[in-house]
Short mmCIF file of C-alpha atoms in Angstrom, two decimals:
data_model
loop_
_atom_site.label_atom_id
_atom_site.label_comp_id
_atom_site.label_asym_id
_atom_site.label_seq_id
_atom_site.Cartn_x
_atom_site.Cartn_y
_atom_site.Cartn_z
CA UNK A 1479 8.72 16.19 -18.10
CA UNK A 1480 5.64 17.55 -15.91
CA UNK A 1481 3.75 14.41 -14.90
CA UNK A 1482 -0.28 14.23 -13.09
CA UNK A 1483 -0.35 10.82 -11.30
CA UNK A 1484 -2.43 8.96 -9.19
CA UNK A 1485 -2.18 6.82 -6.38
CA UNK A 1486 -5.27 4.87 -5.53
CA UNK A 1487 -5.15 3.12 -1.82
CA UNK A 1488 -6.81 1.64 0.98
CA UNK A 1489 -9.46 3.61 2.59
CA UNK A 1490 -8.29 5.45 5.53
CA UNK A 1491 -4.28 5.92 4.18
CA UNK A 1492 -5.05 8.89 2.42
CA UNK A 1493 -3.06 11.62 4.45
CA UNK A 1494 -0.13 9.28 5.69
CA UNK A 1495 0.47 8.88 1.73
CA UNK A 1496 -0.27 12.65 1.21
CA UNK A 1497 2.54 13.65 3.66
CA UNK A 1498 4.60 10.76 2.34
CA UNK A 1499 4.63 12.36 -1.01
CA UNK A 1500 5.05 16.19 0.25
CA UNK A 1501 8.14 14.76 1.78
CA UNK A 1502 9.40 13.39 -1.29
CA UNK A 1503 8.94 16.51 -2.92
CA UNK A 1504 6.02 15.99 -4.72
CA UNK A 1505 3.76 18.30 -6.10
CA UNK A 1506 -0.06 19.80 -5.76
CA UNK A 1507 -0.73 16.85 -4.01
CA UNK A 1508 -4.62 16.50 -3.35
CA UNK A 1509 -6.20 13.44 -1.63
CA UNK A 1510 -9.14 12.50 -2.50
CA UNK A 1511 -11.44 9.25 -1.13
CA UNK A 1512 -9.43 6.23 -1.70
CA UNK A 1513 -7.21 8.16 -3.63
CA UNK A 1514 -3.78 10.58 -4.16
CA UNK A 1515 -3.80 12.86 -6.64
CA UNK A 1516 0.25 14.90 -7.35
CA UNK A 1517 2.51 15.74 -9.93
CA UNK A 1518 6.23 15.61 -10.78
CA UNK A 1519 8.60 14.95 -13.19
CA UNK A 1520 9.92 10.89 -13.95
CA UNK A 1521 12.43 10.76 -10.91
CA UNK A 1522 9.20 11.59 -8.80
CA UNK A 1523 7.57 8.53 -10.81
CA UNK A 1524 10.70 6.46 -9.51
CA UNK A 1525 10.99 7.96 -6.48
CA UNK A 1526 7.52 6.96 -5.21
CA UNK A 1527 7.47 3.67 -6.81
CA UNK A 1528 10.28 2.78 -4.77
CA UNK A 1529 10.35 4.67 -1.74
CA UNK A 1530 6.26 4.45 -0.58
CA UNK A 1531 5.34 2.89 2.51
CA UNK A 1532 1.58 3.45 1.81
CA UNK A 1533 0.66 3.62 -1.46
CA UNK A 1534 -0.87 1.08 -3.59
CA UNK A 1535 0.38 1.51 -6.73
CA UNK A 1536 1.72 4.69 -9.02
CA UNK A 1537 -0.56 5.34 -12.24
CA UNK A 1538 0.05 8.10 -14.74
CA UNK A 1539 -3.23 10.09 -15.52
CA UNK A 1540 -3.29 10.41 -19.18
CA UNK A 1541 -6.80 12.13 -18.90
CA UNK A 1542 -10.19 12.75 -17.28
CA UNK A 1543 -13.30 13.87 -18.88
CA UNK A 1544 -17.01 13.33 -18.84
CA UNK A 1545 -18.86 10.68 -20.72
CA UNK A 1546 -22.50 10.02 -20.77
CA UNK A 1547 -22.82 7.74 -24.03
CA UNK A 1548 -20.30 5.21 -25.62
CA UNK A 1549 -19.27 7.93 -28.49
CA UNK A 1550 -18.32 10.42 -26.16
CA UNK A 1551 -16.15 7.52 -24.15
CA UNK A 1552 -14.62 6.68 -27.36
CA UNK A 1553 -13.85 10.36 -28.62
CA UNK A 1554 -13.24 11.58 -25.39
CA UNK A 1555 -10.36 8.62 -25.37
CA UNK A 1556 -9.29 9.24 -28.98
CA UNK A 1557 -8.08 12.47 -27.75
CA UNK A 1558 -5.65 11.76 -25.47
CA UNK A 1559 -1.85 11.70 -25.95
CA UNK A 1560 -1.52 8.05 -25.32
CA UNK A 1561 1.80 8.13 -28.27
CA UNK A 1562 3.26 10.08 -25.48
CA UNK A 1563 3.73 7.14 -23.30
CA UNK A 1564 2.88 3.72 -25.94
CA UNK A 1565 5.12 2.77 -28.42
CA UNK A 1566 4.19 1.02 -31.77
CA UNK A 1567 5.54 -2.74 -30.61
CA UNK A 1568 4.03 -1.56 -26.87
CA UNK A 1569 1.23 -3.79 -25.24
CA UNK A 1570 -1.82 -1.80 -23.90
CA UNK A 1571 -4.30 -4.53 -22.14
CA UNK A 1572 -6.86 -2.40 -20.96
CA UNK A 1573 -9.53 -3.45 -17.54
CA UNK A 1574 -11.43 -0.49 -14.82
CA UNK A 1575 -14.72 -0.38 -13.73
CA UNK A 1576 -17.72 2.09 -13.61
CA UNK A 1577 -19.75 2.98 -10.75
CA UNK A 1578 -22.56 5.15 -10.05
CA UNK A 1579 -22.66 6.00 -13.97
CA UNK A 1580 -24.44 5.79 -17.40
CA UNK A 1581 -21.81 3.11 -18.74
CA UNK A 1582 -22.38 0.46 -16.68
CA UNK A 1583 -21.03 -2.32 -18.57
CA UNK A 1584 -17.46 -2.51 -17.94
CA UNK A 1585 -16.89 -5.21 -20.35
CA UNK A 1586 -17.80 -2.39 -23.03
CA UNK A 1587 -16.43 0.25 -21.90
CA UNK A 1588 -13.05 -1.61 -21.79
CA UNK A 1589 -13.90 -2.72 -25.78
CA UNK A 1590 -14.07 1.02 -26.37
CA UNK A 1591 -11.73 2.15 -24.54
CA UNK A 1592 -9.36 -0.31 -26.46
CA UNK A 1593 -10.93 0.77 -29.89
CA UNK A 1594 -10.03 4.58 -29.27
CA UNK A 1595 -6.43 3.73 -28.03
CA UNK A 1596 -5.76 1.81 -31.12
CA UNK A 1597 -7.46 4.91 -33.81
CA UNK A 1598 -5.64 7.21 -32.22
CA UNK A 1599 -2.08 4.78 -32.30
CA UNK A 1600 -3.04 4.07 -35.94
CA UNK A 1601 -3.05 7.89 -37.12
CA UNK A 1602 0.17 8.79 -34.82
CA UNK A 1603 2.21 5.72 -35.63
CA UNK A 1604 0.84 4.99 -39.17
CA UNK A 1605 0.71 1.32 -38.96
CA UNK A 1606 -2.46 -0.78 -38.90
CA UNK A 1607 -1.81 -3.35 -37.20
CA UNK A 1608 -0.15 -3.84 -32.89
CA UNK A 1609 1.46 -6.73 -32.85
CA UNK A 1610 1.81 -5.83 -28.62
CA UNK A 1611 5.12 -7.84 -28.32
CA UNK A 1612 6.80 -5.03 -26.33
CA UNK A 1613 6.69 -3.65 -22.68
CA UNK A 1614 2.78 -4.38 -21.31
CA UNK A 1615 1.85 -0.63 -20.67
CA UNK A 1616 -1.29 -1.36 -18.46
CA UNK A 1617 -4.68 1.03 -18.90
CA UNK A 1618 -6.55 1.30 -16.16
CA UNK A 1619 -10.27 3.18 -16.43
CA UNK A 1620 -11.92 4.22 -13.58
CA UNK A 1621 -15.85 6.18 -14.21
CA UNK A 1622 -17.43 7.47 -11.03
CA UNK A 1623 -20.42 9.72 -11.90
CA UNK A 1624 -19.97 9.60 -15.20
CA UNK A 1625 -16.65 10.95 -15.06
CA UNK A 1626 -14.19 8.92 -16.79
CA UNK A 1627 -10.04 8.85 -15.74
CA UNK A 1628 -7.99 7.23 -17.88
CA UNK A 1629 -4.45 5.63 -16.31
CA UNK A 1630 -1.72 3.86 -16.75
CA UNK A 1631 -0.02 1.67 -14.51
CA UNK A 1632 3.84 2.56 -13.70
CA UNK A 1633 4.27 -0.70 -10.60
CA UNK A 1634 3.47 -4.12 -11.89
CA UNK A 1635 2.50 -6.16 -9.14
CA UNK A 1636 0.96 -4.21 -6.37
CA UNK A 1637 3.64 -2.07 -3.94
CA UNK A 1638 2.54 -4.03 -0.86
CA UNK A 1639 4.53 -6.90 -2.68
CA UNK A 1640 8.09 -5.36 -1.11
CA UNK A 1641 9.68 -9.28 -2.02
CA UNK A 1642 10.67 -10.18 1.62
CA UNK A 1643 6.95 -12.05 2.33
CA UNK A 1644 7.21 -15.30 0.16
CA UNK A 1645 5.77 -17.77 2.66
CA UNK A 1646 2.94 -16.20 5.17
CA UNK A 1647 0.60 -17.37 7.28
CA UNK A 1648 -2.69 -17.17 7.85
CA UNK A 1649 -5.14 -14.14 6.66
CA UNK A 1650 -1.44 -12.07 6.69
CA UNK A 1651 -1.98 -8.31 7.24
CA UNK A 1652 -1.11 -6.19 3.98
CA UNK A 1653 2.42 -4.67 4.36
CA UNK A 1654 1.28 -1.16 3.57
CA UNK A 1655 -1.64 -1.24 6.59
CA UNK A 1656 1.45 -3.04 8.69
CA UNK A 1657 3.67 -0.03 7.56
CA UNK A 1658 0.64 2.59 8.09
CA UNK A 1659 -0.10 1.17 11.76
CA UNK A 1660 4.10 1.73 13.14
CA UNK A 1661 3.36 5.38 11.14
CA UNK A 1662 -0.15 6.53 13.62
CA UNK A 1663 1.69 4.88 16.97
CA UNK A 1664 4.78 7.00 16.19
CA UNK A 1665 7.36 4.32 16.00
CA UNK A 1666 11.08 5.87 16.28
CA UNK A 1667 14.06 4.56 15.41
CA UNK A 1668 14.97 4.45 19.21
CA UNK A 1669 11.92 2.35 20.16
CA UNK A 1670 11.16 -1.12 21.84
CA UNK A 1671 8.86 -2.82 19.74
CA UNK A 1672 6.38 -5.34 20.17
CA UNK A 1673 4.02 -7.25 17.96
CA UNK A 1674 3.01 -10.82 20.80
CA UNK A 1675 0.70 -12.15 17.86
CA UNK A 1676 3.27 -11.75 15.37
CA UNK A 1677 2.14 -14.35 12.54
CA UNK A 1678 4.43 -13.83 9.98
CA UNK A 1679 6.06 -10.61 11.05
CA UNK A 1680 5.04 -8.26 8.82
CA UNK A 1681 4.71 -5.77 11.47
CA UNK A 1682 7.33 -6.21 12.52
CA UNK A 1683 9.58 -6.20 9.47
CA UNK A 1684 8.05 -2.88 8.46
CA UNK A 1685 8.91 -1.72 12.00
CA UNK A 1686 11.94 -2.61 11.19
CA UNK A 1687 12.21 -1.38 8.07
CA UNK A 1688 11.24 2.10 8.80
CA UNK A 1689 13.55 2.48 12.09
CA UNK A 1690 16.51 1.72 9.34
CA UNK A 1691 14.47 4.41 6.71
CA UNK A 1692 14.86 1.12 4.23
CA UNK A 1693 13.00 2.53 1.25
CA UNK A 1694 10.55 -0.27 0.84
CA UNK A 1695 10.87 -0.78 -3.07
CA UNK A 1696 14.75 -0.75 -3.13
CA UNK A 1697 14.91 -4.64 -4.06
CA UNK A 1698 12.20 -5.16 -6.40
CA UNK A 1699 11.24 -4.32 -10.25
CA UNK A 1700 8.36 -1.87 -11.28
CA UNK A 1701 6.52 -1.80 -14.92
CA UNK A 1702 7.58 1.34 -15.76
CA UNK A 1703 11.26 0.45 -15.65
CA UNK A 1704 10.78 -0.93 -19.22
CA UNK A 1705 9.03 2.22 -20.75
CA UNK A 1706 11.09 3.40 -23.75
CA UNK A 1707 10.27 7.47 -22.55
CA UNK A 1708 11.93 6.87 -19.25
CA UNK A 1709 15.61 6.94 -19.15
CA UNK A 1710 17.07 4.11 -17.28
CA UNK A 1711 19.34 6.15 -15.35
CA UNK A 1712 16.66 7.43 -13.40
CA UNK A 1713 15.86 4.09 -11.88
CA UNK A 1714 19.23 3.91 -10.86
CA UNK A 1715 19.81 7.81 -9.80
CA UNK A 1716 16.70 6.83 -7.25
CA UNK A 1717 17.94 3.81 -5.62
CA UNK A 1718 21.30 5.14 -4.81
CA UNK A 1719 19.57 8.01 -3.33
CA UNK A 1720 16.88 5.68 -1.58
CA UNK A 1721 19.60 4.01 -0.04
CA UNK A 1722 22.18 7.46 0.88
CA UNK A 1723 18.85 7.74 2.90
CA UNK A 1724 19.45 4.82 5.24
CA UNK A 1725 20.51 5.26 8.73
CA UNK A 1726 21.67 2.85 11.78
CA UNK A 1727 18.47 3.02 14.24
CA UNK A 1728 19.37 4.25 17.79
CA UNK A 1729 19.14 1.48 20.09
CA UNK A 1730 15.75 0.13 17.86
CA UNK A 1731 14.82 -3.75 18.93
CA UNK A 1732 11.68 -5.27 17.88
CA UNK A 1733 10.18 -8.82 19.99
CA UNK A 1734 8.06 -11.09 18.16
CA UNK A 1735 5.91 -14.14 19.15
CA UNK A 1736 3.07 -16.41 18.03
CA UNK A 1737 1.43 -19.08 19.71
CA UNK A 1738 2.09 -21.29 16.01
CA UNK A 1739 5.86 -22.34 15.98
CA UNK A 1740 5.21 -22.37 11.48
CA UNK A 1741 4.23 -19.12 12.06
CA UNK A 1742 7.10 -18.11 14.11
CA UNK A 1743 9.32 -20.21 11.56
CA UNK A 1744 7.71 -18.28 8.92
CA UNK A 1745 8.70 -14.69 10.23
CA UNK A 1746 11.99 -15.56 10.83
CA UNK A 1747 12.71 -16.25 6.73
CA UNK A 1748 10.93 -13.09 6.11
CA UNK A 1749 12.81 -10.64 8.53
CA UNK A 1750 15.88 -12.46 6.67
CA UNK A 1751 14.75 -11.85 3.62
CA UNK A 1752 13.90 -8.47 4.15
CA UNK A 1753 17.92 -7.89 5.74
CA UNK A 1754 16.09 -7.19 9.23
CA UNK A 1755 16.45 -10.15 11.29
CA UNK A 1756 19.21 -8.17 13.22
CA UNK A 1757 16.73 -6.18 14.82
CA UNK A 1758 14.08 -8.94 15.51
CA UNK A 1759 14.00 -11.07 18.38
CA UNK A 1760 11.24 -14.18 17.63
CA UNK A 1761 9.94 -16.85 20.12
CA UNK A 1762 6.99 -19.12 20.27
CA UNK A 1763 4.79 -17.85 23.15
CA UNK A 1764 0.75 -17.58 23.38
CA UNK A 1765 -0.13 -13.66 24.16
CA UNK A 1766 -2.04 -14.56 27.53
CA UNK A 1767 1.55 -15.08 28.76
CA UNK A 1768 3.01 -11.67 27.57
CA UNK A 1769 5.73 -10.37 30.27
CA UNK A 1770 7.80 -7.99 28.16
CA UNK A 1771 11.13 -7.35 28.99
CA UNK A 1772 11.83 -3.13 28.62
CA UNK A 1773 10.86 -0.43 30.97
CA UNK A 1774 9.27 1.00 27.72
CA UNK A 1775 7.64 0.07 24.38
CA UNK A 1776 5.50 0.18 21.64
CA UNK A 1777 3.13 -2.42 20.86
CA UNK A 1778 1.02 -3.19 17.61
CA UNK A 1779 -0.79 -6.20 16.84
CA UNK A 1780 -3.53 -7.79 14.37
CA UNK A 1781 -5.47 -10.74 16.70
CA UNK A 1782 -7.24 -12.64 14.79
CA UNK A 1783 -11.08 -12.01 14.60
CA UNK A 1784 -14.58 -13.76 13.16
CA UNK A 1785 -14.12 -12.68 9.83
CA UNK A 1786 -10.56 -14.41 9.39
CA UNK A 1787 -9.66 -16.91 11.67
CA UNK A 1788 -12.10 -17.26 15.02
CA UNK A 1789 -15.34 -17.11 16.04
CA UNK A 1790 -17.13 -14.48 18.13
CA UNK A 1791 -17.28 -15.86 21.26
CA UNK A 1792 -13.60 -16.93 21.08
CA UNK A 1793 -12.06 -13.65 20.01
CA UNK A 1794 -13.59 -11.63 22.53
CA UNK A 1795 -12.51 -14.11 25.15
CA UNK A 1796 -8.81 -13.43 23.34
CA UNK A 1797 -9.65 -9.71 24.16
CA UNK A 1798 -10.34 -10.13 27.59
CA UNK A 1799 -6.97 -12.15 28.16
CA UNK A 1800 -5.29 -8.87 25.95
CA UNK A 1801 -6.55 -6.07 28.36
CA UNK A 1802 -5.31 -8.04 31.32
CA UNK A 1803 -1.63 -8.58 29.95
CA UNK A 1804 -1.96 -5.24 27.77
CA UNK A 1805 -1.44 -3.16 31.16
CA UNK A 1806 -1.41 0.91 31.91
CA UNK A 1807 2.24 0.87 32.41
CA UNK A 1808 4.25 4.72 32.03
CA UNK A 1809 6.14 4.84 28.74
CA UNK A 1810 4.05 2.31 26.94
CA UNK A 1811 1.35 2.48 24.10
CA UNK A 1812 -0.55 -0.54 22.94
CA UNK A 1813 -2.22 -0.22 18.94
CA UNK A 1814 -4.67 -3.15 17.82
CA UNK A 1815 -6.64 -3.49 14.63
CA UNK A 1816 -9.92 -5.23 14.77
CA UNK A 1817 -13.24 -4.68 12.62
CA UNK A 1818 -15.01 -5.45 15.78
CA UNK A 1819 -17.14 -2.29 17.50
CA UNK A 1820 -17.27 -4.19 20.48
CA UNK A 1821 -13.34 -4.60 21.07
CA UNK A 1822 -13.39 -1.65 23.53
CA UNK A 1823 -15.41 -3.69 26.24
CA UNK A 1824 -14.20 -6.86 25.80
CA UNK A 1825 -10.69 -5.41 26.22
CA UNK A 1826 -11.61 -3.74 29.44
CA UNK A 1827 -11.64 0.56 28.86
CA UNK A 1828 -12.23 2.93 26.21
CA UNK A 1829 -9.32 3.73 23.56
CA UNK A 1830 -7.18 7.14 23.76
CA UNK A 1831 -7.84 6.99 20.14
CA UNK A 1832 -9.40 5.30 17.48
CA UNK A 1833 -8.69 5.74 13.16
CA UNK A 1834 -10.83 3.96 10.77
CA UNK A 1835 -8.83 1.82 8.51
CA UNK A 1836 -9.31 -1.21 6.08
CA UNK A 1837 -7.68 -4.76 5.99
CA UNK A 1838 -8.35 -5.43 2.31
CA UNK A 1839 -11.95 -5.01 2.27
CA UNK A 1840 -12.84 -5.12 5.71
CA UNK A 1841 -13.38 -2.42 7.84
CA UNK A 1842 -11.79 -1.92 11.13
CA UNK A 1843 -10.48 0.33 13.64
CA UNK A 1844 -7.21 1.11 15.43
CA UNK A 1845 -7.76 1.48 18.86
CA UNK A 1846 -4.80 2.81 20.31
CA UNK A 1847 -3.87 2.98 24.17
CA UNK A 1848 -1.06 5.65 25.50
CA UNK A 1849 -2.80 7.23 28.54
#
């Protein structure tokens, strides 16, 4: 079975998750602005479901075709395969949006989008009536331009949701930007890591995570695992290969630390949860008094900035304090997402490096330090 998907994703992810997916063994992978486009057969659909660090979420694209008026949305719909994925007792909710395009109204679009699923499931099933008691088989329609794709959702809850993160603190950072920021400061397996604002670990636990190649998905359900066309054995084939995959990190130690003791608290249960806490050392400790312990590390934090949690005048104080304890030191690199433009001189000097990324909607920078 030759499947197109599509991965939508954060802004700024788009070639971490296109090398992700070459290294799974994916197929004419193209990346596109907030998007993934490959192809493979249903172990692929598995395979990234469970194993991606980065991705968003896993949608098969039934279709894509241009649509200027309502008829041609609802023909253009009608003639997809959608009996190749939905059965008759099958739910099919259906929500998108349209942007820069000649159906603007989403609310109608998404009426006859439903209207053309159904016609076409009325001729190829030959019933009249969905009761949609089975297996919810989410559509997902996306117009830019007047181009219209037409999806459907293989994940169920969104793949940052990895199940080790019940209890969090305050504005938490989104497990796939956590897992994306250890990717661009090269964390290895043999590192000394460091995360001195550590809130409730998620760094850290997807540090952690990826020094023990822990495919991130391994301990959690996906949509598509009820889909009548996909035999359950391939869910199973894909975790036990997920998890043949899995390695002992070389000499790997992570140090966490928060100024909030319920933070602190917090990360604990979650590197726990996540079967990590082995690797994680935690203490209460406010970052001005950062002394770490190695000859060597890798550091990456998210301070807390005006748009979450402080304002102006007091995060670029917290800067200040950061360049002083964030030394030049041989064999270290320091990584810290902020949306501000100004971090650079309130830290104190220019960044080796800096990659645009977003934290849910807003946009910030990594400025990364390893000169």
């Amino acid at each position: 079975m030759n499947i197109n998907f599509v991965i939508p994703c954060l802004l700024g992810m788009e070639s971490l998750i296109s090398n992700e997916l070459k290294d799974m063994g994916a197929e004419n992978v193209l990346a596109e602005n907030g998007r993934v486009l490959f192809s493979g057969d249903e172990y692929m659909l598995a395979r990234v479901n469970i194993s991606s660090r980065y991705a968003e979420r896993v949608q098969i694209l039934v279709g894509s075709f241009e649509a200027r008026s309502f008829e041609e949305l609802f023909q253009g719909t009608k003639n997809l395969e959608w009996e190749n994925w939905i059965g008759a007792d099958d739910a099919f909710p259906v929500k998108g949006y349209s942007i820069n395009s000649t159906l603007f109204s989403t609310r109608d679009c998404q009426a006859i989008i439903k209207k053309a699923v159904v016609e076409r499931m009325k001729a190829k099933h030959h019933i009249e009536w969905f009761d949609e008691t089975g297996p919810i088989h989410q559509i997902q329609f996306a117009i830019n331009k007047d181009v219209v794709s037409l999806l459907i959702d293989t994940s169920g809850m969104g793949l940052h949701k990895r199940g080790y993160r019940l209890d969090a603190n305050d504005a938490p950072i989104k497990e796939t930007l956590a897992a994306a920021l250890c990717n661009i400061s090269r964390l290895r397996p043999y590192h000394k890591f460091y995360d001195p604002m550590c809130g409730s670990g998620t760094i850290l636990i997807e540090g952690a995570l990826m020094a023990k190649n822990v495919a991130p998905g391994l301990h959690r359900n996906f949509s598509a695992e009820r889909f009548d066309v996909i035999p359950r054995n391939v869910w199973s084939e894909e975790r036990e290969r997920a998890k043949s995959l899995e390695r002992v990190p070389n000499d790997f130690e992570a140090f966490g630390s928060d100024i909030d003791p319920k933070a602190v608290e917090i990360a604990m249960v979650n590197a726990q949860r996540a079967g990590v806490s082995d690797l994680i050392h935690l203490k209460v400790a406010d970052v001005r008094s950062f002394n770490p312990s190695t000859e060597r590390g890798t550091l990456i934090c998210n301070p807390p900035y005006g748009e979450r949690m402080m304002d102006l005048t007091a995060c670029e104080e917290l800067y200040r304090e950061m360049g002083n304890v964030f030394a030049k030191r041989n064999g270290w690199s320091y990584t810290i997402i902020s949306p501000d433009e100004e971090f650079e001189a309130a830290f104190g000097r220019k960044a080796d490096k800096r990659r645009k990324l977003y934290n849910g909607m807003i946009k910030c920078q990594a400025f990364m330090y390893f000169k």
